[in-house]
């Protein structure tokens, strides 16, 4: 007797197994190509441990800053919107990303009569419906080279992107890095990007992380008080270092995260302080000089590579990597492909074994070590039943023995079988035998999850 086998999502299968889904679900015919991983997750999915983020080498971050300083030096002392030092900064960052395997896009816009540029770098792979973004503005004011504001964030995000490439990271989410133009003219570049993102694309952005001024010379450690999960990710990183943080209050909405927040995207970020004065309480917990600005060179010509606190830049660069690794990993394992038989098979009372088959095709290699076998058998005394999974070559895996004392109804369970020595493709059977008199039942459905 052959039974129809089809494939559907793990979530739908879990619902069906729980008896919550009665209507037929759309499915490919047996033998069709594997269904793509759906967005929804089976409730049984578990959290994988996210890979630990690497330590971001401070020397690499500082090397990017030196390059940006040289660019300013060769272009009239700044990297401001509409000036040649800005475009040269874009070219420098883009070349690094292109060489590392990113897909880069330069987006042009016009502001104050000059052409501006955003640089977008996509890391291939990940779920296109879950995009994690991290960005920094790359422009300086015209009065200086803009090393802390915002060479620091630009270099930290760049080195994190390069670390993603070195690790050949394959996160669950799609990663996108961005360098914004004309932030100093009023968040112009990031607003242009968000306004030109179709709403369907906007809704795929699960978060935007902003880094603007992360190496202030008299630093504070400020975390944006926005999306709770993002905020907590940064706080966890700093708790691990034993460094206290405070909520950022020096002008909420004064950087590019506001462009994203304004359209409802979850945001977060880090900041080490601008023209505000460090209090004595802050100097006590963070060191540095009380009564002095976090950045005395904010928006001035002295915002050079000397205007950077290495410890703050180092910690915050590592924090960027921590957040990118942690927030892109996803919280659930993707559901597997489910192969299912739904035709009822009567189980004769105290009689011969019956089987129900599922055909698996289009897979490569062996079955997994954690092959899940979902069983839904209706029976009035399940202790009567002996259940085996038969691999395509006939090897039997015992799922359940009979038991004279197990008087409950039904077998609705998921078994895990180490089937790693079995070729995946072929006809798998569920074999059920009723070995004791009086009570009877039938196989309602069963499925294999690869
Ligand atoms: N680029 C910002 C500016 O010039 C710097 C800044 C000030 C900032 N306050 C902030 C960045 C608060 C982040 C959060 O306005
Ligand atoms: Zn600024
Ligand atoms: Ca029986």
Short mmCIF file of C-alpha atoms and ligand atoms in Angstrom, two decimals:
data_model
loop_
_atom_site.label_atom_id
_atom_site.label_comp_id
_atom_site.label_asym_id
_atom_site.label_seq_id
_atom_site.Cartn_x
_atom_site.Cartn_y
_atom_site.Cartn_z
CA UNK A 1 0.00 0.00 0.00
CA UNK A 2 1.49 3.33 -0.95
CA UNK A 3 0.70 6.56 0.79
CA UNK A 4 0.93 10.09 -0.43
CA UNK A 5 3.97 11.86 0.83
CA UNK A 6 4.47 15.56 0.66
CA UNK A 7 6.57 18.19 2.20
CA UNK A 8 5.54 21.25 4.15
CA UNK A 9 6.96 23.63 6.68
CA UNK A 10 8.11 22.44 10.05
CA UNK A 11 5.87 25.01 11.69
CA UNK A 12 2.82 23.77 9.81
CA UNK A 13 3.75 20.21 10.60
CA UNK A 14 4.13 21.05 14.27
CA UNK A 15 0.72 22.69 14.26
CA UNK A 16 -0.81 19.73 12.48
CA UNK A 17 0.80 17.37 14.93
CA UNK A 18 -0.67 19.40 17.73
CA UNK A 19 -4.07 19.00 16.08
CA UNK A 20 -4.40 22.73 15.49
CA UNK A 21 -4.37 22.68 11.72
CA UNK A 22 -7.04 20.76 9.91
CA UNK A 23 -7.11 22.27 6.42
CA UNK A 24 -4.68 20.95 3.86
CA UNK A 25 -1.55 23.08 3.60
CA UNK A 26 0.06 23.90 0.26
CA UNK A 27 2.89 21.54 -0.43
CA UNK A 28 5.12 20.39 -3.24
CA UNK A 29 4.53 16.91 -4.58
CA UNK A 30 6.78 14.13 -3.40
CA UNK A 31 10.00 14.26 -5.32
CA UNK A 32 9.87 18.02 -5.85
CA UNK A 33 12.77 20.25 -4.98
CA UNK A 34 13.31 20.98 -1.30
CA UNK A 35 11.11 23.75 -0.02
CA UNK A 36 12.97 26.91 0.90
CA UNK A 37 13.25 27.70 4.57
CA UNK A 38 10.14 29.61 5.61
CA UNK A 39 10.09 32.64 7.84
CA UNK A 40 8.11 31.06 10.61
CA UNK A 41 9.85 28.82 13.07
CA UNK A 42 8.64 25.66 14.68
CA UNK A 43 8.00 26.22 18.34
CA UNK A 44 10.31 23.34 19.12
CA UNK A 45 13.29 25.15 17.59
CA UNK A 46 16.11 25.82 20.00
CA UNK A 47 18.60 28.64 20.31
CA UNK A 48 22.06 27.99 18.91
CA UNK A 49 25.00 29.56 20.63
CA UNK A 50 26.08 32.55 18.58
CA UNK A 51 29.69 32.37 17.53
CA UNK A 52 31.86 34.66 19.61
CA UNK A 53 32.85 37.85 17.84
CA UNK A 54 36.56 38.31 17.19
CA UNK A 55 38.69 40.92 18.88
CA UNK A 56 38.92 43.83 16.44
CA UNK A 57 42.59 44.84 16.13
CA UNK A 58 42.98 48.44 17.31
CA UNK A 59 45.99 48.83 15.01
CA UNK A 60 43.79 48.13 11.98
CA UNK A 61 41.18 50.65 13.08
CA UNK A 62 43.90 53.25 13.64
CA UNK A 63 45.40 52.51 10.23
CA UNK A 64 42.05 53.44 8.64
CA UNK A 65 42.03 56.65 10.68
CA UNK A 66 45.55 57.51 9.48
CA UNK A 67 44.45 57.03 5.89
CA UNK A 68 41.46 59.30 6.42
CA UNK A 69 43.73 61.89 8.07
CA UNK A 70 46.05 61.75 5.03
CA UNK A 71 43.06 62.15 2.72
CA UNK A 72 42.04 65.28 4.60
CA UNK A 73 45.63 66.57 4.47
CA UNK A 74 45.76 66.10 0.72
CA UNK A 75 42.39 67.80 0.20
CA UNK A 76 42.41 71.12 2.03
CA UNK A 77 42.28 69.72 5.57
CA UNK A 78 38.76 68.28 5.60
CA UNK A 79 36.51 65.51 4.31
CA UNK A 80 33.34 67.55 4.16
CA UNK A 81 30.30 67.09 1.93
CA UNK A 82 30.91 68.48 -1.54
CA UNK A 83 34.69 68.63 -1.05
CA UNK A 84 37.19 66.31 -2.73
CA UNK A 85 38.24 64.84 0.61
CA UNK A 86 34.79 63.35 1.03
CA UNK A 87 34.78 61.48 -2.29
CA UNK A 88 38.35 60.29 -1.60
CA UNK A 89 37.14 58.91 1.75
CA UNK A 90 34.36 57.00 -0.03
CA UNK A 91 36.86 55.60 -2.54
CA UNK A 92 39.17 54.42 0.27
CA UNK A 93 36.44 52.58 2.20
CA UNK A 94 34.88 51.13 -0.96
CA UNK A 95 38.18 49.67 -2.19
CA UNK A 96 38.72 47.86 1.12
CA UNK A 97 35.22 46.39 1.02
CA UNK A 98 35.38 45.38 -2.63
CA UNK A 99 38.64 43.53 -2.01
CA UNK A 100 37.02 41.71 0.93
CA UNK A 101 34.11 40.36 -1.10
CA UNK A 102 31.36 42.84 -0.30
CA UNK A 103 28.82 43.96 -2.86
CA UNK A 104 29.15 47.72 -2.74
CA UNK A 105 26.83 50.42 -4.02
CA UNK A 106 27.50 54.15 -4.12
CA UNK A 107 24.27 56.10 -3.83
CA UNK A 108 24.37 59.69 -5.07
CA UNK A 109 22.25 62.56 -3.87
CA UNK A 110 22.35 66.33 -4.06
CA UNK A 111 22.48 68.62 -1.07
CA UNK A 112 23.26 72.35 -0.95
CA UNK A 113 24.06 72.21 -4.66
CA UNK A 114 26.75 69.56 -4.27
CA UNK A 115 26.76 65.84 -5.01
CA UNK A 116 26.79 63.63 -1.93
CA UNK A 117 27.50 59.93 -1.66
CA UNK A 118 26.37 57.08 0.57
CA UNK A 119 28.31 53.82 0.44
CA UNK A 120 26.32 50.63 1.04
CA UNK A 121 28.11 47.29 1.43
CA UNK A 122 26.16 44.04 1.46
CA UNK A 123 27.72 40.84 2.75
CA UNK A 124 26.44 38.05 0.48
CA UNK A 125 24.09 35.56 2.11
CA UNK A 126 21.77 35.53 5.06
CA UNK A 127 18.00 35.87 5.12
CA UNK A 128 17.02 38.73 2.78
CA UNK A 129 13.92 39.25 4.90
CA UNK A 130 15.99 39.96 8.01
CA UNK A 131 18.59 42.63 7.38
CA UNK A 132 20.86 43.89 10.14
CA UNK A 133 22.50 47.21 9.31
CA UNK A 134 25.44 49.01 10.91
CA UNK A 135 26.60 52.43 9.80
CA UNK A 136 28.55 55.59 10.43
CA UNK A 137 28.71 59.00 8.78
CA UNK A 138 31.86 59.44 6.77
CA UNK A 139 31.74 63.19 6.23
CA UNK A 140 33.54 65.70 8.43
CA UNK A 141 32.70 69.34 9.01
CA UNK A 142 34.66 71.70 6.79
CA UNK A 143 36.70 73.07 9.70
CA UNK A 144 38.77 69.91 10.25
CA UNK A 145 39.65 66.34 9.27
CA UNK A 146 36.95 64.77 11.47
CA UNK A 147 38.89 62.00 13.11
CA UNK A 148 36.74 61.46 16.18
CA UNK A 149 33.69 62.91 14.36
CA UNK A 150 33.40 60.58 12.58
CA UNK A 151 36.53 58.84 11.36
CA UNK A 152 36.23 56.80 14.56
CA UNK A 153 32.83 55.29 13.79
CA UNK A 154 33.68 54.95 10.09
CA UNK A 155 36.89 53.05 10.86
CA UNK A 156 35.29 50.87 13.53
CA UNK A 157 32.45 49.84 11.23
CA UNK A 158 34.88 49.27 8.35
CA UNK A 159 37.16 47.03 10.40
CA UNK A 160 34.14 45.08 11.69
CA UNK A 161 33.01 44.51 8.11
CA UNK A 162 36.49 43.31 7.20
CA UNK A 163 36.40 40.97 10.21
CA UNK A 164 33.12 39.52 8.90
CA UNK A 165 34.96 38.76 5.67
CA UNK A 166 38.01 37.29 7.43
CA UNK A 167 35.70 35.01 9.43
CA UNK A 168 33.64 34.29 6.30
CA UNK A 169 30.72 34.73 8.67
CA UNK A 170 27.47 33.13 7.55
CA UNK A 171 24.90 34.63 9.93
CA UNK A 172 21.21 33.89 9.80
CA UNK A 173 20.48 37.53 8.98
CA UNK A 174 21.70 39.44 5.98
CA UNK A 175 24.38 41.99 6.91
CA UNK A 176 24.54 45.46 5.39
CA UNK A 177 27.07 48.14 6.31
CA UNK A 178 26.70 51.81 5.41
CA UNK A 179 28.74 55.02 5.37
CA UNK A 180 26.61 58.14 5.15
CA UNK A 181 27.27 61.41 3.42
CA UNK A 182 26.26 64.90 4.56
CA UNK A 183 25.39 63.95 8.14
CA UNK A 184 26.87 67.26 9.23
CA UNK A 185 24.34 69.08 7.03
CA UNK A 186 21.47 67.49 8.96
CA UNK A 187 21.45 63.69 8.50
CA UNK A 188 21.00 64.24 4.77
CA UNK A 189 22.55 61.05 3.37
CA UNK A 190 20.91 58.60 5.75
CA UNK A 191 17.54 60.29 5.30
CA UNK A 192 17.96 60.07 1.53
CA UNK A 193 18.73 56.34 1.85
CA UNK A 194 15.73 55.62 4.06
CA UNK A 195 13.36 57.74 1.94
CA UNK A 196 14.43 55.90 -1.19
CA UNK A 197 14.11 52.47 0.34
CA UNK A 198 10.78 50.97 -0.84
CA UNK A 199 8.53 50.26 2.12
CA UNK A 200 8.80 46.52 1.44
CA UNK A 201 12.58 46.83 1.83
CA UNK A 202 12.26 49.00 4.92
CA UNK A 203 10.23 46.37 6.66
CA UNK A 204 13.03 43.84 6.13
CA UNK A 205 15.51 45.93 8.13
CA UNK A 206 15.37 44.36 11.55
CA UNK A 207 17.77 46.85 13.09
CA UNK A 208 20.17 49.72 12.44
CA UNK A 209 23.28 50.23 14.61
CA UNK A 210 24.85 53.71 14.54
CA UNK A 211 28.38 54.70 15.47
CA UNK A 212 29.11 58.41 15.55
CA UNK A 213 32.03 59.57 17.74
CA UNK A 214 33.33 56.49 19.49
CA UNK A 215 36.89 57.57 20.34
CA UNK A 216 36.47 60.85 22.20
CA UNK A 217 39.70 61.94 23.89
CA UNK A 218 38.07 62.34 27.32
CA UNK A 219 35.59 59.53 26.79
CA UNK A 220 32.32 58.54 28.32
CA UNK A 221 30.69 55.22 27.52
CA UNK A 222 27.20 56.01 26.31
CA UNK A 223 24.65 53.55 24.94
CA UNK A 224 21.63 54.75 22.99
CA UNK A 225 18.38 54.18 24.86
CA UNK A 226 16.34 52.93 21.91
CA UNK A 227 15.53 49.34 20.94
CA UNK A 228 15.79 47.30 24.17
CA UNK A 229 17.38 44.24 22.58
CA UNK A 230 20.07 46.28 20.84
CA UNK A 231 20.69 48.35 23.96
CA UNK A 232 21.02 45.20 26.06
CA UNK A 233 23.49 43.71 23.58
CA UNK A 234 25.83 46.67 24.07
CA UNK A 235 25.30 46.70 27.82
CA UNK A 236 26.13 43.00 28.01
CA UNK A 237 29.37 43.62 26.15
CA UNK A 238 30.38 46.40 28.55
CA UNK A 239 29.30 44.39 31.58
CA UNK A 240 31.68 41.69 30.38
CA UNK A 241 34.49 44.25 30.37
CA UNK A 242 33.45 45.53 33.79
CA UNK A 243 33.08 49.05 32.37
CA UNK A 244 30.00 51.00 33.47
CA UNK A 245 27.85 52.68 30.82
CA UNK A 246 25.32 55.49 30.82
CA UNK A 247 22.38 56.25 28.60
CA UNK A 248 23.23 58.65 25.77
CA UNK A 249 21.53 62.02 26.40
CA UNK A 250 23.68 64.51 24.49
CA UNK A 251 21.10 65.09 21.82
CA UNK A 252 18.91 62.14 20.94
CA UNK A 253 18.24 62.27 17.22
CA UNK A 254 21.47 64.09 16.42
CA UNK A 255 22.87 61.35 14.25
CA UNK A 256 21.90 59.01 11.42
CA UNK A 257 20.00 56.52 13.56
CA UNK A 258 17.23 59.15 13.70
CA UNK A 259 16.58 58.66 9.97
CA UNK A 260 15.81 55.00 10.66
CA UNK A 261 14.01 55.51 13.93
CA UNK A 262 11.67 57.99 12.23
CA UNK A 263 10.29 55.25 10.01
CA UNK A 264 9.91 52.76 12.83
CA UNK A 265 13.13 50.77 12.45
CA UNK A 266 14.74 49.48 15.66
CA UNK A 267 17.95 51.39 16.35
CA UNK A 268 20.81 51.52 18.79
CA UNK A 269 24.36 52.72 19.00
CA UNK A 270 27.35 53.94 20.98
CA UNK A 271 28.80 57.36 21.68
CA UNK A 272 31.73 58.69 23.74
CA UNK A 273 30.60 62.28 24.05
CA UNK A 274 30.94 65.58 22.17
CA UNK A 275 31.02 69.11 23.61
CA UNK A 276 29.36 68.32 26.90
CA UNK A 277 31.47 68.39 30.07
CA UNK A 278 32.50 65.26 31.94
CA UNK A 279 31.26 65.36 35.52
CA UNK A 280 33.40 64.36 38.48
CA UNK A 281 31.22 61.29 39.01
CA UNK A 282 31.85 60.33 35.40
CA UNK A 283 35.59 60.95 35.75
CA UNK A 284 35.58 58.72 38.81
CA UNK A 285 34.04 55.78 37.00
CA UNK A 286 35.67 56.24 33.61
CA UNK A 287 38.88 58.12 34.34
CA UNK A 288 39.75 61.21 32.32
CA UNK A 289 39.29 64.82 33.29
CA UNK A 290 36.29 66.16 35.15
CA UNK A 291 35.13 69.61 34.15
CA UNK A 292 36.42 69.17 30.62
CA UNK A 293 34.49 68.35 27.45
CA UNK A 294 34.37 64.76 26.29
CA UNK A 295 35.74 66.13 23.01
CA UNK A 296 37.34 69.58 23.22
CA UNK A 297 38.07 69.43 19.47
CA UNK A 298 34.48 68.72 18.47
CA UNK A 299 33.87 70.25 15.02
CA UNK A 300 37.23 71.99 15.00
CA UNK A 301 40.54 71.77 13.21
CA UNK A 302 42.18 69.88 16.09
CA UNK A 303 39.94 66.83 15.53
CA UNK A 304 42.97 64.93 14.21
CA UNK A 305 44.36 61.46 14.91
CA UNK A 306 45.71 62.98 18.17
CA UNK A 307 42.13 63.61 19.23
CA UNK A 308 41.42 59.93 19.83
CA UNK A 309 41.40 57.90 23.03
CA UNK A 310 42.77 54.50 21.99
CA UNK A 311 41.08 52.58 24.80
CA UNK A 312 37.66 53.96 23.92
CA UNK A 313 38.20 53.30 20.22
CA UNK A 314 39.38 49.76 20.95
CA UNK A 315 36.49 48.90 23.27
CA UNK A 316 33.87 50.39 20.98
CA UNK A 317 35.25 48.67 17.90
CA UNK A 318 35.02 45.36 19.74
CA UNK A 319 31.51 46.32 20.84
CA UNK A 320 30.48 46.88 17.21
CA UNK A 321 31.71 43.40 16.30
CA UNK A 322 29.99 41.89 19.34
CA UNK A 323 26.67 43.48 18.35
CA UNK A 324 26.99 42.53 14.68
CA UNK A 325 27.82 38.92 15.52
CA UNK A 326 25.20 38.60 18.24
CA UNK A 327 22.31 40.36 16.53
CA UNK A 328 22.82 38.69 13.14
CA UNK A 329 22.98 35.15 14.49
CA UNK A 330 19.23 34.85 14.86
CA UNK A 331 17.48 33.32 17.81
CA UNK A 332 16.27 30.08 16.32
CA UNK A 333 17.60 27.28 14.20
CA UNK A 334 16.04 27.24 10.75
CA UNK A 335 13.36 24.62 10.30
CA UNK A 336 14.27 21.57 8.30
CA UNK A 337 12.58 20.12 5.28
CA UNK A 338 9.62 17.99 6.32
CA UNK A 339 8.50 14.88 4.43
CA UNK A 340 5.11 13.63 5.49
CA UNK A 341 2.59 10.84 4.94
CA UNK A 342 -1.00 11.74 5.76
CA UNK A 343 -3.06 8.79 4.51
CA UNK A 344 -4.60 6.78 7.38
CA UNK A 345 -3.36 3.21 7.80
CA UNK A 346 -5.41 0.85 9.95
CA UNK A 347 -3.44 -1.21 12.49
CA UNK A 348 -5.01 -4.68 12.87
CA UNK A 349 -5.63 -5.80 16.43
CA UNK A 350 -2.92 -8.17 17.67
CA UNK A 351 -1.98 -8.72 14.04
CA UNK A 352 0.61 -8.23 11.36
CA UNK A 353 2.79 -5.14 11.17
CA UNK A 354 1.68 -2.40 8.80
CA UNK A 355 3.78 0.27 7.18
CA UNK A 356 3.32 3.80 5.89
CA UNK A 357 5.90 5.17 3.49
CA UNK A 358 7.50 8.53 2.81
CA UNK A 359 9.67 9.10 -0.25
CA UNK A 360 12.67 11.37 0.17
CA UNK A 361 14.43 12.67 -2.94
CA UNK A 362 16.58 15.53 -4.08
CA UNK A 363 18.85 15.44 -1.04
CA UNK A 364 22.57 14.77 -1.05
CA UNK A 365 24.46 12.47 1.25
CA UNK A 366 23.28 10.79 4.39
CA UNK A 367 20.45 11.52 6.77
CA UNK A 368 21.24 13.64 9.83
CA UNK A 369 22.39 12.36 13.21
CA UNK A 370 19.30 14.06 14.61
CA UNK A 371 16.64 12.90 12.19
CA UNK A 372 13.28 13.83 13.70
CA UNK A 373 10.46 11.35 13.34
CA UNK A 374 7.08 12.81 14.16
CA UNK A 375 4.44 10.18 14.84
CA UNK A 376 0.68 10.66 15.15
CA UNK A 377 -1.05 7.35 15.88
CA UNK A 378 -4.59 7.17 17.20
CA UNK A 379 -5.08 4.12 19.40
CA UNK A 380 -7.13 3.22 22.48
CA UNK A 381 -4.20 1.52 24.32
CA UNK A 382 -0.82 2.57 23.08
CA UNK A 383 0.99 -0.04 25.21
CA UNK A 384 -0.04 -2.52 22.50
CA UNK A 385 2.16 -0.87 19.92
CA UNK A 386 5.70 -1.55 18.72
CA UNK A 387 6.98 1.16 16.38
CA UNK A 388 10.06 1.17 14.15
CA UNK A 389 11.48 3.51 11.55
CA UNK A 390 12.76 1.60 8.53
CA UNK A 391 15.51 3.26 6.51
CA UNK A 392 15.48 2.90 2.70
CA UNK A 393 17.83 -0.12 2.99
CA UNK A 394 15.51 -1.76 5.52
CA UNK A 395 17.53 -1.03 8.65
CA UNK A 396 15.11 -0.79 11.56
CA UNK A 397 15.34 1.85 14.27
CA UNK A 398 13.17 1.08 17.27
CA UNK A 399 11.13 4.09 18.29
CA UNK A 400 8.90 2.44 20.88
CA UNK A 401 8.42 -0.95 22.53
CA UNK A 402 5.17 -2.45 23.72
CA UNK A 403 4.27 -2.24 27.39
CA UNK A 404 1.46 -3.97 29.27
CA UNK A 405 1.21 -1.11 31.73
CA UNK A 406 1.10 1.84 29.29
CA UNK A 407 -2.66 2.26 29.12
CA UNK A 408 -2.79 5.76 27.68
CA UNK A 409 -4.37 6.58 24.32
CA UNK A 410 -2.48 7.51 21.18
CA UNK A 411 1.17 7.93 20.31
CA UNK A 412 1.75 11.58 19.48
CA UNK A 413 5.46 12.10 19.81
CA UNK A 414 8.64 13.18 18.07
CA UNK A 415 11.56 10.77 18.19
CA UNK A 416 15.15 11.61 17.35
CA UNK A 417 17.07 8.97 15.41
CA UNK A 418 20.77 8.89 14.62
CA UNK A 419 20.35 8.07 10.94
CA UNK A 420 23.76 9.34 9.88
CA UNK A 421 24.74 5.96 8.43
CA UNK A 422 21.70 5.95 6.12
CA UNK A 423 21.48 7.47 2.67
CA UNK A 424 18.85 10.20 2.85
CA UNK A 425 17.14 9.56 -0.48
CA UNK A 426 14.76 6.65 -0.84
CA UNK A 427 11.62 5.24 0.70
CA UNK A 428 11.41 5.38 4.48
CA UNK A 429 8.73 3.45 6.32
CA UNK A 430 7.06 3.73 9.65
CA UNK A 431 6.33 0.15 10.78
CA UNK A 432 3.71 -0.34 13.45
CA UNK A 433 2.54 -3.57 14.99
CA UNK A 434 -0.21 -4.12 17.54
CA UNK A 435 0.91 -7.05 19.71
CA UNK A 436 -1.95 -7.38 22.21
CA UNK A 437 -5.64 -8.01 21.98
CA UNK A 438 -8.73 -5.73 22.20
CA UNK A 439 -7.59 -2.18 21.59
CA UNK A 440 -7.07 -0.92 18.04
CA UNK A 441 -6.18 2.18 16.09
CA UNK A 442 -4.55 3.66 12.99
CA UNK A 443 -1.59 5.67 11.78
CA UNK A 444 -3.02 9.16 11.30
CA UNK A 445 0.14 10.76 9.88
CA UNK A 446 3.87 10.80 10.37
CA UNK A 447 6.79 12.86 9.12
CA UNK A 448 10.52 12.99 8.79
CA UNK A 449 12.33 16.27 9.36
CA UNK A 450 15.77 16.54 7.78
N1 LIG B 1 27.65 64.01 14.54
C1 LIG B 1 26.91 64.47 15.68
C2 LIG B 1 26.72 65.97 15.55
O1 LIG B 1 27.60 66.65 15.09
C3 LIG B 1 27.63 64.18 16.98
C4 LIG B 1 26.71 64.03 18.10
C5 LIG B 1 26.30 64.98 18.98
C6 LIG B 1 26.06 62.85 18.46
N2 LIG B 1 25.45 64.44 19.87
C7 LIG B 1 25.29 63.13 19.56
C8 LIG B 1 26.06 61.57 17.92
C9 LIG B 1 24.51 62.15 20.16
C10 LIG B 1 25.30 60.59 18.52
C11 LIG B 1 24.52 60.90 19.63
O2 LIG B 1 25.67 66.49 15.92
ZN1 LIG B 2 29.44 66.05 13.89
CA1 LIG B 3 -4.66 -4.34 20.49
#
